[in-house]
N, CA and C of each residue as an Amber inpcrd file, in Angstrom:
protein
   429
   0.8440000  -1.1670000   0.0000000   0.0000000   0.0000000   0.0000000
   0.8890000   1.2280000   0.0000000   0.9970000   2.3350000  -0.7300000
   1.3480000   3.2690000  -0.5880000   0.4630000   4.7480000  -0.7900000
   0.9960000   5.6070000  -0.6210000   0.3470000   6.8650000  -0.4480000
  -0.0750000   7.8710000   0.8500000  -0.6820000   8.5370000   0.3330000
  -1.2520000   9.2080000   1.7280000  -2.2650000   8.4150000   3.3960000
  -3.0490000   7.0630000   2.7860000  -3.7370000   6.8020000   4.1120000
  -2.3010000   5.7300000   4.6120000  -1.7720000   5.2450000   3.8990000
  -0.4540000   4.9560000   4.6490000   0.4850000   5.4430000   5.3130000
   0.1420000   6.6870000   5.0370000   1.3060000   7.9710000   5.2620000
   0.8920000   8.7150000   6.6890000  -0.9700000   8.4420000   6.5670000
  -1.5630000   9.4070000   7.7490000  -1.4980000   8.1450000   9.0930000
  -1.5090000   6.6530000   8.8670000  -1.1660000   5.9370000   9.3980000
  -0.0130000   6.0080000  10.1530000   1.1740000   6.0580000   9.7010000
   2.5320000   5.6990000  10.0120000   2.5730000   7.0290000  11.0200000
   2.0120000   8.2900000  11.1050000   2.2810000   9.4920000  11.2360000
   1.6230000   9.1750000  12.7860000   0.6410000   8.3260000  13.0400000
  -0.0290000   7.7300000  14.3530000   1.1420000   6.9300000  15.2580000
   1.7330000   6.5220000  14.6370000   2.5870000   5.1580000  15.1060000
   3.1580000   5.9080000  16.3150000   3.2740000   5.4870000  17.9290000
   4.6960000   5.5030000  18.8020000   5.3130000   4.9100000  18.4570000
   6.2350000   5.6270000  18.1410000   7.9460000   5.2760000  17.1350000
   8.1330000   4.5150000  18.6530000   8.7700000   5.1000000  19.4230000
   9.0990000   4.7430000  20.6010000   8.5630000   2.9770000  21.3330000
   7.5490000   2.9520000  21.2310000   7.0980000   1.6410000  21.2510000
   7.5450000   0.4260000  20.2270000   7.5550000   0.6860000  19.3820000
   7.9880000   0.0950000  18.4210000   9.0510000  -0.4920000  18.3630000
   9.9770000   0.5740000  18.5270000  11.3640000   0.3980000  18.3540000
  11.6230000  -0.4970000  19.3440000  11.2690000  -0.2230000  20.9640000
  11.9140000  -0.9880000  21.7360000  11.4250000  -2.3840000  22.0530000
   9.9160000  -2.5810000  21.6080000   9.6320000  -3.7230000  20.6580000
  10.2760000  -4.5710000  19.8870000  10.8790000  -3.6520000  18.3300000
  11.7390000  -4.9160000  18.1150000  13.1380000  -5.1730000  18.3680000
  13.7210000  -4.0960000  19.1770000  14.9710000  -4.3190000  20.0390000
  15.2130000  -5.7940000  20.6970000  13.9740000  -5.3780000  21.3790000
  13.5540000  -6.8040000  22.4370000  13.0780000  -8.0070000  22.1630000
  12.5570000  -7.8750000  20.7930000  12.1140000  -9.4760000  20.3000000
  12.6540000  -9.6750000  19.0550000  13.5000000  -8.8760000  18.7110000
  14.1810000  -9.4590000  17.9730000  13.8420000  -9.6280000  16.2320000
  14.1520000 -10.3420000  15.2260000  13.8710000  -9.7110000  13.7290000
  12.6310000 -10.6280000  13.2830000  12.6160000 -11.6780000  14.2970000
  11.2610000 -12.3470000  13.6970000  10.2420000 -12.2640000  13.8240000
   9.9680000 -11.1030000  14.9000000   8.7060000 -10.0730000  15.2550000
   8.3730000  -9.0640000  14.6070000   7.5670000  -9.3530000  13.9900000
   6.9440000  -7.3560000  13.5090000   5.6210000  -6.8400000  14.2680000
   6.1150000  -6.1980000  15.5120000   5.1070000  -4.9980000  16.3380000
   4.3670000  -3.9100000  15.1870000   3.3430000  -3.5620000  15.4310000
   3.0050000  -2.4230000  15.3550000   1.9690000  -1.8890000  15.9330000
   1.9400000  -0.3240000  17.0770000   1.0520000   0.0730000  17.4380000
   0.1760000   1.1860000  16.8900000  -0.9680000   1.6180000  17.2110000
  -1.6600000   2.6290000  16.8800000  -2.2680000   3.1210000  18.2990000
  -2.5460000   4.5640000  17.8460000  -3.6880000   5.0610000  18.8240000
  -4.9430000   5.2540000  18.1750000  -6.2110000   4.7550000  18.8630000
  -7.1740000   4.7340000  18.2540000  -8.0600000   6.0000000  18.3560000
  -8.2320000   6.9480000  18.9410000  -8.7100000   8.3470000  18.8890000
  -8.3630000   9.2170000  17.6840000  -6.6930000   9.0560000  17.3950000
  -6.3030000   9.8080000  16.1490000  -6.6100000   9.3540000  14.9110000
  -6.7730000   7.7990000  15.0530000  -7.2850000   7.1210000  13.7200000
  -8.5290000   7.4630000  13.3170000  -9.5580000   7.1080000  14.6500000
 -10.6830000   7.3380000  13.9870000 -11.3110000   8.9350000  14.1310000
 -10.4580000  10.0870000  14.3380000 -10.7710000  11.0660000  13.8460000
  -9.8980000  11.0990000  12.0430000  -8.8590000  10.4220000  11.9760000
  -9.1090000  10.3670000  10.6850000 -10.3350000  10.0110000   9.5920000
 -10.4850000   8.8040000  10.0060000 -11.5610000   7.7870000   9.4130000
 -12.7650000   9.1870000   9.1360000 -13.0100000   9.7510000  10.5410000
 -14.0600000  10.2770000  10.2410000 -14.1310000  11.9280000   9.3180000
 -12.5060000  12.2630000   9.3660000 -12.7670000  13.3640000   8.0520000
 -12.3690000  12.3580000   7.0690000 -12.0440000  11.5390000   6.8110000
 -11.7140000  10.6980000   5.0630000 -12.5460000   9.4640000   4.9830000
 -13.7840000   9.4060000   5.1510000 -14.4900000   8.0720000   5.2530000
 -14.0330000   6.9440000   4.1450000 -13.8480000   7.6100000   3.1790000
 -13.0980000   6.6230000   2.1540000 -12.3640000   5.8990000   1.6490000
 -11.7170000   6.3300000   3.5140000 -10.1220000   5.7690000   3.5130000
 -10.4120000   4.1220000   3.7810000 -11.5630000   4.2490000   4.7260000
 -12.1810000   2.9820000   4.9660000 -12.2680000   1.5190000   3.8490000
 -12.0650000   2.0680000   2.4130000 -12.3600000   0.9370000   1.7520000
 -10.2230000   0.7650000   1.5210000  -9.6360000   1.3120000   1.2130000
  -8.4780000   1.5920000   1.1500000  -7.9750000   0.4450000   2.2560000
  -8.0410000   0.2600000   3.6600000  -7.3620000  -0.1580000   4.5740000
  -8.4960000  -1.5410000   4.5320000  -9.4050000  -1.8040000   4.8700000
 -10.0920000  -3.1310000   4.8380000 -10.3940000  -3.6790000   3.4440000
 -10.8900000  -4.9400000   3.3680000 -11.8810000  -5.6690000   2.5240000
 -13.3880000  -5.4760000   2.4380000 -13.7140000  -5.8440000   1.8370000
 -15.5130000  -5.2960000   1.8160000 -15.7750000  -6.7740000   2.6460000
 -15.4410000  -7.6540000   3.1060000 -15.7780000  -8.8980000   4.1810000
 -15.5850000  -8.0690000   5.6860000 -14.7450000  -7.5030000   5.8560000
 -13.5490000  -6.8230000   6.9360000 -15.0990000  -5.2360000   7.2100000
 -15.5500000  -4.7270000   6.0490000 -16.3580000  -3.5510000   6.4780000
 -17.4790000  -4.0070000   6.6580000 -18.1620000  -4.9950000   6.1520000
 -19.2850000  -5.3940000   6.9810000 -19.1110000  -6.0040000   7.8770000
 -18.2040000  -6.6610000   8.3700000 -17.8520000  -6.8160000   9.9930000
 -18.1470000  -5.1940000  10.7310000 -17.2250000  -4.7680000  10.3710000
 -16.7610000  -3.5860000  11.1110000 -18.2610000  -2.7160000  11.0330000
 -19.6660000  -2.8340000  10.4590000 -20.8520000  -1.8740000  10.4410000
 -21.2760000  -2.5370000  11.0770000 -21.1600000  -3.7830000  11.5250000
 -21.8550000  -4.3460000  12.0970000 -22.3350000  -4.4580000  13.9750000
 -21.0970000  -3.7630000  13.9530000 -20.9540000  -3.4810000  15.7430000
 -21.5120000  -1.8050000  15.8770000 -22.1690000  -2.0460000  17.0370000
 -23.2060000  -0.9680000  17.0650000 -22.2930000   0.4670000  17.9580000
 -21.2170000  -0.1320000  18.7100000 -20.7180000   0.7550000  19.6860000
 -19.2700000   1.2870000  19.1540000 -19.1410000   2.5840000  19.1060000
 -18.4120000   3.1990000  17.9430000 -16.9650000   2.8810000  18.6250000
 -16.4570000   2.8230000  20.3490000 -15.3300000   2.5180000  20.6940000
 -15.1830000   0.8990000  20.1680000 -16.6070000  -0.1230000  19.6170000
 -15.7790000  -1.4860000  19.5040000 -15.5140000  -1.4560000  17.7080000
 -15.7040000  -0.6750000  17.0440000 -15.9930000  -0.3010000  15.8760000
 -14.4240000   0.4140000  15.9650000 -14.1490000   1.2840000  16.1620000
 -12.3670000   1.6900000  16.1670000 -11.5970000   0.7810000  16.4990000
 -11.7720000  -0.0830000  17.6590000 -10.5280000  -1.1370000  17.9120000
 -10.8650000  -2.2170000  17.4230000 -11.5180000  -2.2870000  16.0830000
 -11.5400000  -3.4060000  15.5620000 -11.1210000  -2.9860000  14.0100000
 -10.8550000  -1.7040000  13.7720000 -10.6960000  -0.9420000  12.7980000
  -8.9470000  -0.8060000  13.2230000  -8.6790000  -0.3690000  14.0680000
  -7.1250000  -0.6360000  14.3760000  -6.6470000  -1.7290000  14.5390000
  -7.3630000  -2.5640000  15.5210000  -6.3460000  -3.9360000  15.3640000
  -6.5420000  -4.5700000  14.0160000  -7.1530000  -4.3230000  13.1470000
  -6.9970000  -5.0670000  11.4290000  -5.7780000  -3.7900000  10.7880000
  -5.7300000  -2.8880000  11.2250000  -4.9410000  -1.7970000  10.3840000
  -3.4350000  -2.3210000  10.6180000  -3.3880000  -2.4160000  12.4320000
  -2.1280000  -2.7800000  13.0270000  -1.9540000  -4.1690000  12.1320000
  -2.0660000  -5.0660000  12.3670000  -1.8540000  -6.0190000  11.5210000
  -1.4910000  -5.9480000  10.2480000  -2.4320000  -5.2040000   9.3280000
  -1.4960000  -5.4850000   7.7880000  -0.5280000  -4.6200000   8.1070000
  -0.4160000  -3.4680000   8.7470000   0.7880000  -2.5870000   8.9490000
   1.9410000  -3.4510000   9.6690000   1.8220000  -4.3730000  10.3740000
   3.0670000  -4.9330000  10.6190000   3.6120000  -6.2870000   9.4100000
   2.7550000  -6.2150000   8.7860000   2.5840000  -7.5760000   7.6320000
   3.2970000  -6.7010000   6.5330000   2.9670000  -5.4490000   6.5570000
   4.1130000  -4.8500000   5.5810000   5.4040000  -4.7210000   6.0210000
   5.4720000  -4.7940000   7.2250000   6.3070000  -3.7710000   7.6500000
   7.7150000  -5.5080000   7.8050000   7.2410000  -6.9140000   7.8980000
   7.6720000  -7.8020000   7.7990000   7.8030000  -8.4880000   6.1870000
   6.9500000  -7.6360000   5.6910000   7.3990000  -8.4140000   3.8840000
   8.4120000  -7.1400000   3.5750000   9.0020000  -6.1670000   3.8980000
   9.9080000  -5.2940000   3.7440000  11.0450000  -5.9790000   4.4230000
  11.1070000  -6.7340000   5.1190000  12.6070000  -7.4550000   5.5010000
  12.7060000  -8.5060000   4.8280000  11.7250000  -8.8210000   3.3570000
  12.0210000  -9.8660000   3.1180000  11.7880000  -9.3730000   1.3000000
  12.0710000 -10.9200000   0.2000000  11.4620000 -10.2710000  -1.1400000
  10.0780000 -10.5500000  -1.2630000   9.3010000 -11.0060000  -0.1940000
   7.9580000 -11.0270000  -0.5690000   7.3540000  -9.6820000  -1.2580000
   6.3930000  -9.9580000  -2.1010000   5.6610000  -8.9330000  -2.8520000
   4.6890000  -8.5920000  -1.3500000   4.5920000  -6.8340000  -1.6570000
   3.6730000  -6.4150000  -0.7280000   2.5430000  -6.2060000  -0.9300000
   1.3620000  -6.5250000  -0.2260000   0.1350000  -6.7550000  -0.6280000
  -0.5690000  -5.3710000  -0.3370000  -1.4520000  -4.6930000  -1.3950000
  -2.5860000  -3.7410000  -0.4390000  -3.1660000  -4.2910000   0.6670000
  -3.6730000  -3.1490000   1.2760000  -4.2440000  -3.6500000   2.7750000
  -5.8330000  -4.2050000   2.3450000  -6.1940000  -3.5420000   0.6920000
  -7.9090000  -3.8790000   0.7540000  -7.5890000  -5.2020000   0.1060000
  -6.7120000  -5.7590000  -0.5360000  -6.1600000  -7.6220000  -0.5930000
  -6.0470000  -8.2970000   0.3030000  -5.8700000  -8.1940000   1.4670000
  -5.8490000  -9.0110000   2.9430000  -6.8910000  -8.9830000   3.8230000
  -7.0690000  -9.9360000   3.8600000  -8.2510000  -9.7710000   4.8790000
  -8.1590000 -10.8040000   5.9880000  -8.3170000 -10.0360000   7.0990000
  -8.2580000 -10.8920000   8.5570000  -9.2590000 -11.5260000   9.0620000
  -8.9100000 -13.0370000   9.1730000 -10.3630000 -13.5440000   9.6690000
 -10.1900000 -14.5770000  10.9600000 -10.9380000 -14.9970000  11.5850000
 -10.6980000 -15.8160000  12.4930000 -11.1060000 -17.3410000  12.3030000
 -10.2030000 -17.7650000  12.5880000  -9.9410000 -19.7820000  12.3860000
 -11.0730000 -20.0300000  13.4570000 -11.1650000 -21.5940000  13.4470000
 -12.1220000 -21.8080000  14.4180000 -12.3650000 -22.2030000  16.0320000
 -11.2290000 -21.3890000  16.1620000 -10.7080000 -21.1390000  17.7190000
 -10.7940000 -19.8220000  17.9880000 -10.9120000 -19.1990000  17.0200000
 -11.0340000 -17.5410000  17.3030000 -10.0310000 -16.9260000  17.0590000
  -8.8320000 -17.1890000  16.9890000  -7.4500000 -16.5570000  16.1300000
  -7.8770000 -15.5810000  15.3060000  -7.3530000 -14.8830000  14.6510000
  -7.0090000 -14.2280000  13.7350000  -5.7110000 -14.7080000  12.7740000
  -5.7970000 -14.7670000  12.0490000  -5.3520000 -15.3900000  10.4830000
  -5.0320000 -14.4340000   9.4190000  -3.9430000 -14.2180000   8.9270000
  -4.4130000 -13.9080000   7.6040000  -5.1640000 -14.2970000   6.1220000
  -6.0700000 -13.9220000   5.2970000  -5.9750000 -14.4790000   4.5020000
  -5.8720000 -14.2050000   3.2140000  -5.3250000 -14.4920000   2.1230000
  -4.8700000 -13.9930000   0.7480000  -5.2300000 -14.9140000  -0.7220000
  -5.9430000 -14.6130000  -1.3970000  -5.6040000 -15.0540000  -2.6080000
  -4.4530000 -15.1060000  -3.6890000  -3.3830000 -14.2080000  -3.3760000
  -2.3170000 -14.1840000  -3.9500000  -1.4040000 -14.3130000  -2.9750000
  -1.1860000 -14.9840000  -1.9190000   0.4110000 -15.5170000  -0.7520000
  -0.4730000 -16.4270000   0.3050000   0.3510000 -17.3050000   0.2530000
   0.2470000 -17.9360000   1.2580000   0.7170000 -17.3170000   2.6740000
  -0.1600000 -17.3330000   4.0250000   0.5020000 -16.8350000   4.9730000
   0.5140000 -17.2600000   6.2590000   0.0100000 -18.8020000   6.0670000
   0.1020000 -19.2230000   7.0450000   1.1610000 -19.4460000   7.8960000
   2.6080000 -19.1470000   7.5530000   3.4250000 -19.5490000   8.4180000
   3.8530000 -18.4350000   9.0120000   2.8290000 -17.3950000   9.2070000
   2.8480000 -16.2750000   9.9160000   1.9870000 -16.1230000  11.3820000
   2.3840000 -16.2510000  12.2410000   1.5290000 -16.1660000  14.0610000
   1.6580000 -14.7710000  14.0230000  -0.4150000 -14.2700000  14.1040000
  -0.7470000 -12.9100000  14.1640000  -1.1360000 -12.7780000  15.8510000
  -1.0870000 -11.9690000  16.2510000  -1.8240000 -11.3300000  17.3770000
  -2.1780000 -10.3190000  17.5840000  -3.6150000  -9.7900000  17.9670000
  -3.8210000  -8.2060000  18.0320000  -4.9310000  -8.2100000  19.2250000
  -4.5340000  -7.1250000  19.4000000  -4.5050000  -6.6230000  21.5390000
  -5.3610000  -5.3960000  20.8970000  -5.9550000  -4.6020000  21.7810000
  -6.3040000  -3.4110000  22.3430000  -6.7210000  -3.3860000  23.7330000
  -6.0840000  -1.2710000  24.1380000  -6.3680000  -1.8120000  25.1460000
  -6.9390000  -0.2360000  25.8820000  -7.5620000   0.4850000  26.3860000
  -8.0740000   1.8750000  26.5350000  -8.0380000   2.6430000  24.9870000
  -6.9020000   3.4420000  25.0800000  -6.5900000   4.1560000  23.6110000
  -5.7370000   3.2050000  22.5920000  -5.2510000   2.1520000  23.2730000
  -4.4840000   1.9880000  22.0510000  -4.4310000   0.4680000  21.1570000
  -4.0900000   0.3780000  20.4210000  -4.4040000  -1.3230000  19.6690000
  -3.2550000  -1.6590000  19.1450000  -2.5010000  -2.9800000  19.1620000
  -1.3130000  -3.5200000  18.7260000  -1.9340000  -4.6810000  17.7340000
  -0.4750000  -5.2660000  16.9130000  -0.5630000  -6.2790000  16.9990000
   0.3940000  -6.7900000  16.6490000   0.7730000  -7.8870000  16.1320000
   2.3500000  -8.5050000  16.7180000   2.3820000  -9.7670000  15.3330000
   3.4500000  -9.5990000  14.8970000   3.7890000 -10.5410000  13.6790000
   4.7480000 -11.6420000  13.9930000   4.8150000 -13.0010000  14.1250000
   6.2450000 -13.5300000  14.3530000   5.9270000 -15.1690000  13.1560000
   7.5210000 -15.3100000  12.8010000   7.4840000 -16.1190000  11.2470000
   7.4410000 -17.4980000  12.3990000   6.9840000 -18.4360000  12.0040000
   6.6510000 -19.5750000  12.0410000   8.6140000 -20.0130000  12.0480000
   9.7100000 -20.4880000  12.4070000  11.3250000 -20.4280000  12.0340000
  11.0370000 -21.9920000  12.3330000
């Protein structure tokens, strides 16, 4: 994904978190956090950005929750995720996927998964947290 909602993204990020994130776990982790107040005052001057960062599977999830704080941290922890899924196919030659090509779904344990028609990604362990303001989520390669 490139451009500006990637750009207004990254501009959210605690660098600071991050960093000492992957200090600490090392290269087979890809962290990434957000704050969810600044996002979804984005969202809400660029509504359009909305198709840009999800799947149309991923936005009728996301209309579907009635309470606008579970509606943002479910809008960040899918953002955090492909944002660290890029941010881990950049240490590698994998081709990078748009974020509206991926779509996060849950296995039948309740995980979260990626899933793709063009990459396989299963040998990727996702995790995504929120937690007051803020939403993570955490990339590590299957080694």
């Amino acid at each position: 994904m490139s451009g500006k909602p990637l750009q207004q993204i990254l501009n959210l990020l605690p660098e600071e978190m991050v960093s000492l994130a992957k200090k600490e776990l090392g290269h087979s982790c890809f962290p990434f956090v957000l704050h969810i107040p600044k996002l979804v005052n984005i969202l809400e001057a660029t509504p359009e950005n909305l198709k840009t960062w999800l799947t149309q599977e991923e936005i009728s999830l996301y209309h579907q929750y009635k309470l606008d704080k579970r509606k943002g941290e479910y809008l960040a922890g899918r953002i955090c995720a492909k944002a660290a899924l890029t941010d881990q196919e950049s240490s590698t030659t994998t081709e990078q996927l748009p974020f509206s090509e991926l779509t996060i779904v849950n296995d039948s344990s309740g995980r979260p998964v990626f899933s793709s028609h063009k990459q396989n990604l299963s040998m990727l362990d996702l995790s995504i947290s929120h937690s007051n303001e803020y939403a993570c989520a955490m990339i590590s390669e299957d080694l």
